[in-house]
JSON list of C-alpha atoms in Angstrom, two decimals:
[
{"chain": "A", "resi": 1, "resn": "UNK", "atom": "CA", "xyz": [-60.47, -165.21, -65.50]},
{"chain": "A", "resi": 2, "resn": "UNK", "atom": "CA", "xyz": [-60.51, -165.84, -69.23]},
{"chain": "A", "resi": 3, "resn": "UNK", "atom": "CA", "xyz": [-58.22, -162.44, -69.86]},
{"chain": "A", "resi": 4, "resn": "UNK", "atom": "CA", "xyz": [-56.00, -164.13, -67.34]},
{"chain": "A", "resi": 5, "resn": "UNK", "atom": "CA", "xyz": [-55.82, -166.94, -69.27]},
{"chain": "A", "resi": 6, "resn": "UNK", "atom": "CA", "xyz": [-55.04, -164.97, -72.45]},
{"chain": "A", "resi": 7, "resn": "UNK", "atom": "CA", "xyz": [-52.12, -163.31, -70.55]},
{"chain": "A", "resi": 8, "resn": "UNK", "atom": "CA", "xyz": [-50.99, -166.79, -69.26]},
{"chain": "A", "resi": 9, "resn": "UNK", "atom": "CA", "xyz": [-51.18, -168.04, -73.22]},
{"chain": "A", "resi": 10, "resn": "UNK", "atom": "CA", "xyz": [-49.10, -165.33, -73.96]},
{"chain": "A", "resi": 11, "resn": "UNK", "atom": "CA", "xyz": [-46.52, -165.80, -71.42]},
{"chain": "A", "resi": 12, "resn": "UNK", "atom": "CA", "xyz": [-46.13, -169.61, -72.31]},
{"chain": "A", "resi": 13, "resn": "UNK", "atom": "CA", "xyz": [-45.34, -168.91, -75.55]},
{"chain": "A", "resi": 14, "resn": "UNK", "atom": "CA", "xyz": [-42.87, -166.40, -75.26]},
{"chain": "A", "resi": 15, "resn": "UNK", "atom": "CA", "xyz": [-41.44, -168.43, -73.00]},
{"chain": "A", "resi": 16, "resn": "UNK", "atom": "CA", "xyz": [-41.32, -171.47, -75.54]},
{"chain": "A", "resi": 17, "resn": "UNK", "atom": "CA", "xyz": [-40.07, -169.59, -78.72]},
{"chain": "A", "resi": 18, "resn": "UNK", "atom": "CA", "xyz": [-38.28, -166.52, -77.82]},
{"chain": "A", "resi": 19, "resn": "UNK", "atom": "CA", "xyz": [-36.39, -168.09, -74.36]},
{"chain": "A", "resi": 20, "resn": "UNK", "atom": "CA", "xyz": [-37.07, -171.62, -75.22]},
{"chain": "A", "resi": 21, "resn": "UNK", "atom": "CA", "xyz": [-37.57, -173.33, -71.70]},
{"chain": "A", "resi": 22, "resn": "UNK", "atom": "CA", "xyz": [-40.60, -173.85, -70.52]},
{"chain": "A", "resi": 23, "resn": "UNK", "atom": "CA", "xyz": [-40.12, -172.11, -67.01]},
{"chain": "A", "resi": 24, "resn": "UNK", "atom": "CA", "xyz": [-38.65, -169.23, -65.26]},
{"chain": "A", "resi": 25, "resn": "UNK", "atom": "CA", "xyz": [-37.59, -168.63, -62.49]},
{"chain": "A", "resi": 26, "resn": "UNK", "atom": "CA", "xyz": [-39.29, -164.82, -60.67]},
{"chain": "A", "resi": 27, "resn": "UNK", "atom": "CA", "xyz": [-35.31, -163.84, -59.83]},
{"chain": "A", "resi": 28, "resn": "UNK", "atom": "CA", "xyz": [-34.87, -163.74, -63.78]},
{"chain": "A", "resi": 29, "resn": "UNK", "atom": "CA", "xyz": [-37.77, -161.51, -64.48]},
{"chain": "A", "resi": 30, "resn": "UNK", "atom": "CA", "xyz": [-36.61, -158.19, -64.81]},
{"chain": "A", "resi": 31, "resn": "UNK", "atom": "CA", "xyz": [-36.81, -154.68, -66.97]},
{"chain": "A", "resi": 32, "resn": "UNK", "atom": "CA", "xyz": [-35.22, -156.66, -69.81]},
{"chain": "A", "resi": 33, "resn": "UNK", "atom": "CA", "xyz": [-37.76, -159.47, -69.42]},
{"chain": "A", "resi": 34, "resn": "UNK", "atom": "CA", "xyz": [-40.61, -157.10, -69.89]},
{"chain": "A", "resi": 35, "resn": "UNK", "atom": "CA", "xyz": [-39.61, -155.60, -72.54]},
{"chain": "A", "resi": 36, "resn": "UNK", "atom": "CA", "xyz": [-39.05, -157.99, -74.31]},
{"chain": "A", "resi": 37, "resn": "UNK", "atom": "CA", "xyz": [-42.42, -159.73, -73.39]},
{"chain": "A", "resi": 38, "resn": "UNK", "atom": "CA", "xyz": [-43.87, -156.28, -74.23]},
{"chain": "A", "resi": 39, "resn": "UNK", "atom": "CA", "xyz": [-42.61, -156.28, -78.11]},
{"chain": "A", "resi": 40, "resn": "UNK", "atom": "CA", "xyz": [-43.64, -159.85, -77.98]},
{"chain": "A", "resi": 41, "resn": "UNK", "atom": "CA", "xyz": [-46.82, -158.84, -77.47]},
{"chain": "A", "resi": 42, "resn": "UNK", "atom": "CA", "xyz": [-47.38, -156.38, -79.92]},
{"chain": "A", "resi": 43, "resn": "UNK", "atom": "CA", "xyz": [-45.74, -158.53, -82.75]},
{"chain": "A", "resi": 44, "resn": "UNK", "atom": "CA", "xyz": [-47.28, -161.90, -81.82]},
{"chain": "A", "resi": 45, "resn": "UNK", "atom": "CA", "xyz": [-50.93, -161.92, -81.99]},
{"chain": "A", "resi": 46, "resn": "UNK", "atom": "CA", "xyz": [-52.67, -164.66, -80.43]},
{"chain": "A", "resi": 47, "resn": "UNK", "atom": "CA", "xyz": [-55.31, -165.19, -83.44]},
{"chain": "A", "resi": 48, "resn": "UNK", "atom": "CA", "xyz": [-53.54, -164.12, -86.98]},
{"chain": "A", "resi": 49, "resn": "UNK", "atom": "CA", "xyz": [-56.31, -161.66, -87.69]},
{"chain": "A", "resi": 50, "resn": "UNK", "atom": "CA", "xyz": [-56.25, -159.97, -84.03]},
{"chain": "A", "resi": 51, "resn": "UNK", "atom": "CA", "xyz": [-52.56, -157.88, -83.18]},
{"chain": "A", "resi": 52, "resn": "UNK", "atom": "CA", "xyz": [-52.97, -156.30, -79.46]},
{"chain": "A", "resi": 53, "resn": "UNK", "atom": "CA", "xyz": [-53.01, -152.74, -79.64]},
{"chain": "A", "resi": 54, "resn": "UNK", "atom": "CA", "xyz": [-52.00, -150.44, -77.08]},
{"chain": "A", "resi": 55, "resn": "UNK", "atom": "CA", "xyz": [-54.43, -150.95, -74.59]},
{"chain": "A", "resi": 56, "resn": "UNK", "atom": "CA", "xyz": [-54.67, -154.75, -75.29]},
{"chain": "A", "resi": 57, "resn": "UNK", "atom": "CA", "xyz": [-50.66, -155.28, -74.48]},
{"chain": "A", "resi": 58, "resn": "UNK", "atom": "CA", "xyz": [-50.76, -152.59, -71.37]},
{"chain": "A", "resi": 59, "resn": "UNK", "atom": "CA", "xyz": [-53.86, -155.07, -70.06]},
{"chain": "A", "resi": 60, "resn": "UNK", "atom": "CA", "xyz": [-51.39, -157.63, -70.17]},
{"chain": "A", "resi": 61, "resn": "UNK", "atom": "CA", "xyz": [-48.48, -156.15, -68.92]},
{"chain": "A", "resi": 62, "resn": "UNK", "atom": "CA", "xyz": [-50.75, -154.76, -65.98]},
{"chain": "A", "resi": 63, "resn": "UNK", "atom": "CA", "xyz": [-52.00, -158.74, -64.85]},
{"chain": "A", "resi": 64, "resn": "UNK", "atom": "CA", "xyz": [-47.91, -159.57, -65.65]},
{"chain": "A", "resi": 65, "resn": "UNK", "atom": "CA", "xyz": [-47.13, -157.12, -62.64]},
{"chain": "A", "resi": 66, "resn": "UNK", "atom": "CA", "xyz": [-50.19, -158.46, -60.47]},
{"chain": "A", "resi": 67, "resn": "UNK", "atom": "CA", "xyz": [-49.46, -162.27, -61.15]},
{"chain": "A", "resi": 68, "resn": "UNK", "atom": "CA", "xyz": [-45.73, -160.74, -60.24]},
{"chain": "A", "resi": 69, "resn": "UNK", "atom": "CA", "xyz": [-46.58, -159.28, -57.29]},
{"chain": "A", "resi": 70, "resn": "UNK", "atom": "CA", "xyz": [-49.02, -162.42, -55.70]},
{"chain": "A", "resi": 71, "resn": "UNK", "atom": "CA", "xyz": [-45.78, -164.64, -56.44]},
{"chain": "A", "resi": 72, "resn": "UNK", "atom": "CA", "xyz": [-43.51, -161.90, -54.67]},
{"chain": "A", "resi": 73, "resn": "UNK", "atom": "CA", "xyz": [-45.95, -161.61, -51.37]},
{"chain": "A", "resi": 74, "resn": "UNK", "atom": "CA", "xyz": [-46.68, -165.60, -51.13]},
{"chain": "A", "resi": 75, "resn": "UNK", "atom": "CA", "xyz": [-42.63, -165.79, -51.10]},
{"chain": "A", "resi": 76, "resn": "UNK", "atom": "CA", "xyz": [-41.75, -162.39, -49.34]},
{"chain": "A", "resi": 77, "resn": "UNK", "atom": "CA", "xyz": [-44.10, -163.40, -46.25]},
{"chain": "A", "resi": 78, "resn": "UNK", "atom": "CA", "xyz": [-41.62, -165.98, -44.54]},
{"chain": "A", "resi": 79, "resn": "UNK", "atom": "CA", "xyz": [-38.99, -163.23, -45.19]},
{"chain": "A", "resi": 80, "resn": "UNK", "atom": "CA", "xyz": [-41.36, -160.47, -43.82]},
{"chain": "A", "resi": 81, "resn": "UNK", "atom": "CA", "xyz": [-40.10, -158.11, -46.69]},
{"chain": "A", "resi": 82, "resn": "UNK", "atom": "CA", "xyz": [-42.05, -155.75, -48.47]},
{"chain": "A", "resi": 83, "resn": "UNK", "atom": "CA", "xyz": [-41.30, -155.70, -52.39]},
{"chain": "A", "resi": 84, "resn": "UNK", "atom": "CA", "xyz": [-43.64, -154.24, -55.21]},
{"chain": "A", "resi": 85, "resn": "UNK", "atom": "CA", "xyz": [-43.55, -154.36, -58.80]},
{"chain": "A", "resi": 86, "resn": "UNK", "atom": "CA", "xyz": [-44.61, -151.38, -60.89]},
{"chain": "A", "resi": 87, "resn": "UNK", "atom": "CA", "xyz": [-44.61, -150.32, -64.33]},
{"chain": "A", "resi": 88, "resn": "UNK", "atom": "CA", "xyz": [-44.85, -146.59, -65.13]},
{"chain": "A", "resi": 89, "resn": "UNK", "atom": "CA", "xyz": [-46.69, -145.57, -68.55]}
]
């Protein structure tokens, strides 16, 4: 739960300075989104002395596309729609 949490701190803040609202909306995430979230990552470290590496910012780009894909089933039940988000490496 605590790397979720990291991921979540991440999000929040990318959110705040590089889109500046505070929420989106899970229409408006797309490829663009991620990659920018992605180079975010890298160049953002949560503690100064601490950058993500490669296998840090795929960690959280991997619970990105599962906290993507809960929201996407809760919603895509009462539509009965299958929908599934992937990112290749």
């Amino acid at each position: 739960m605590k790397n979720y949490r990291s991921t979540e701190s991440y999000i929040r803040q990318f959110l705040k300075t590089k889109l500046r609202v505070k929420d989106i909306y899970l229409e408006d995430l797309n490829y663009g989104f991620i990659k920018s979230f992605e180079r975010y990552i890298r160049n953002n470290p949560l503690q100064a002395n601490f950058p993500c590496n490669q296998n840090g910012t795929m960690k959280h780009m991997e619970r990105l596309c599962k906290m993507m894909n809960l929201a996407l089933r809760e919603e895509m039940d009462n539509q009965k729609s299958i929908y599934k988000v992937s990112i290749k490496v």
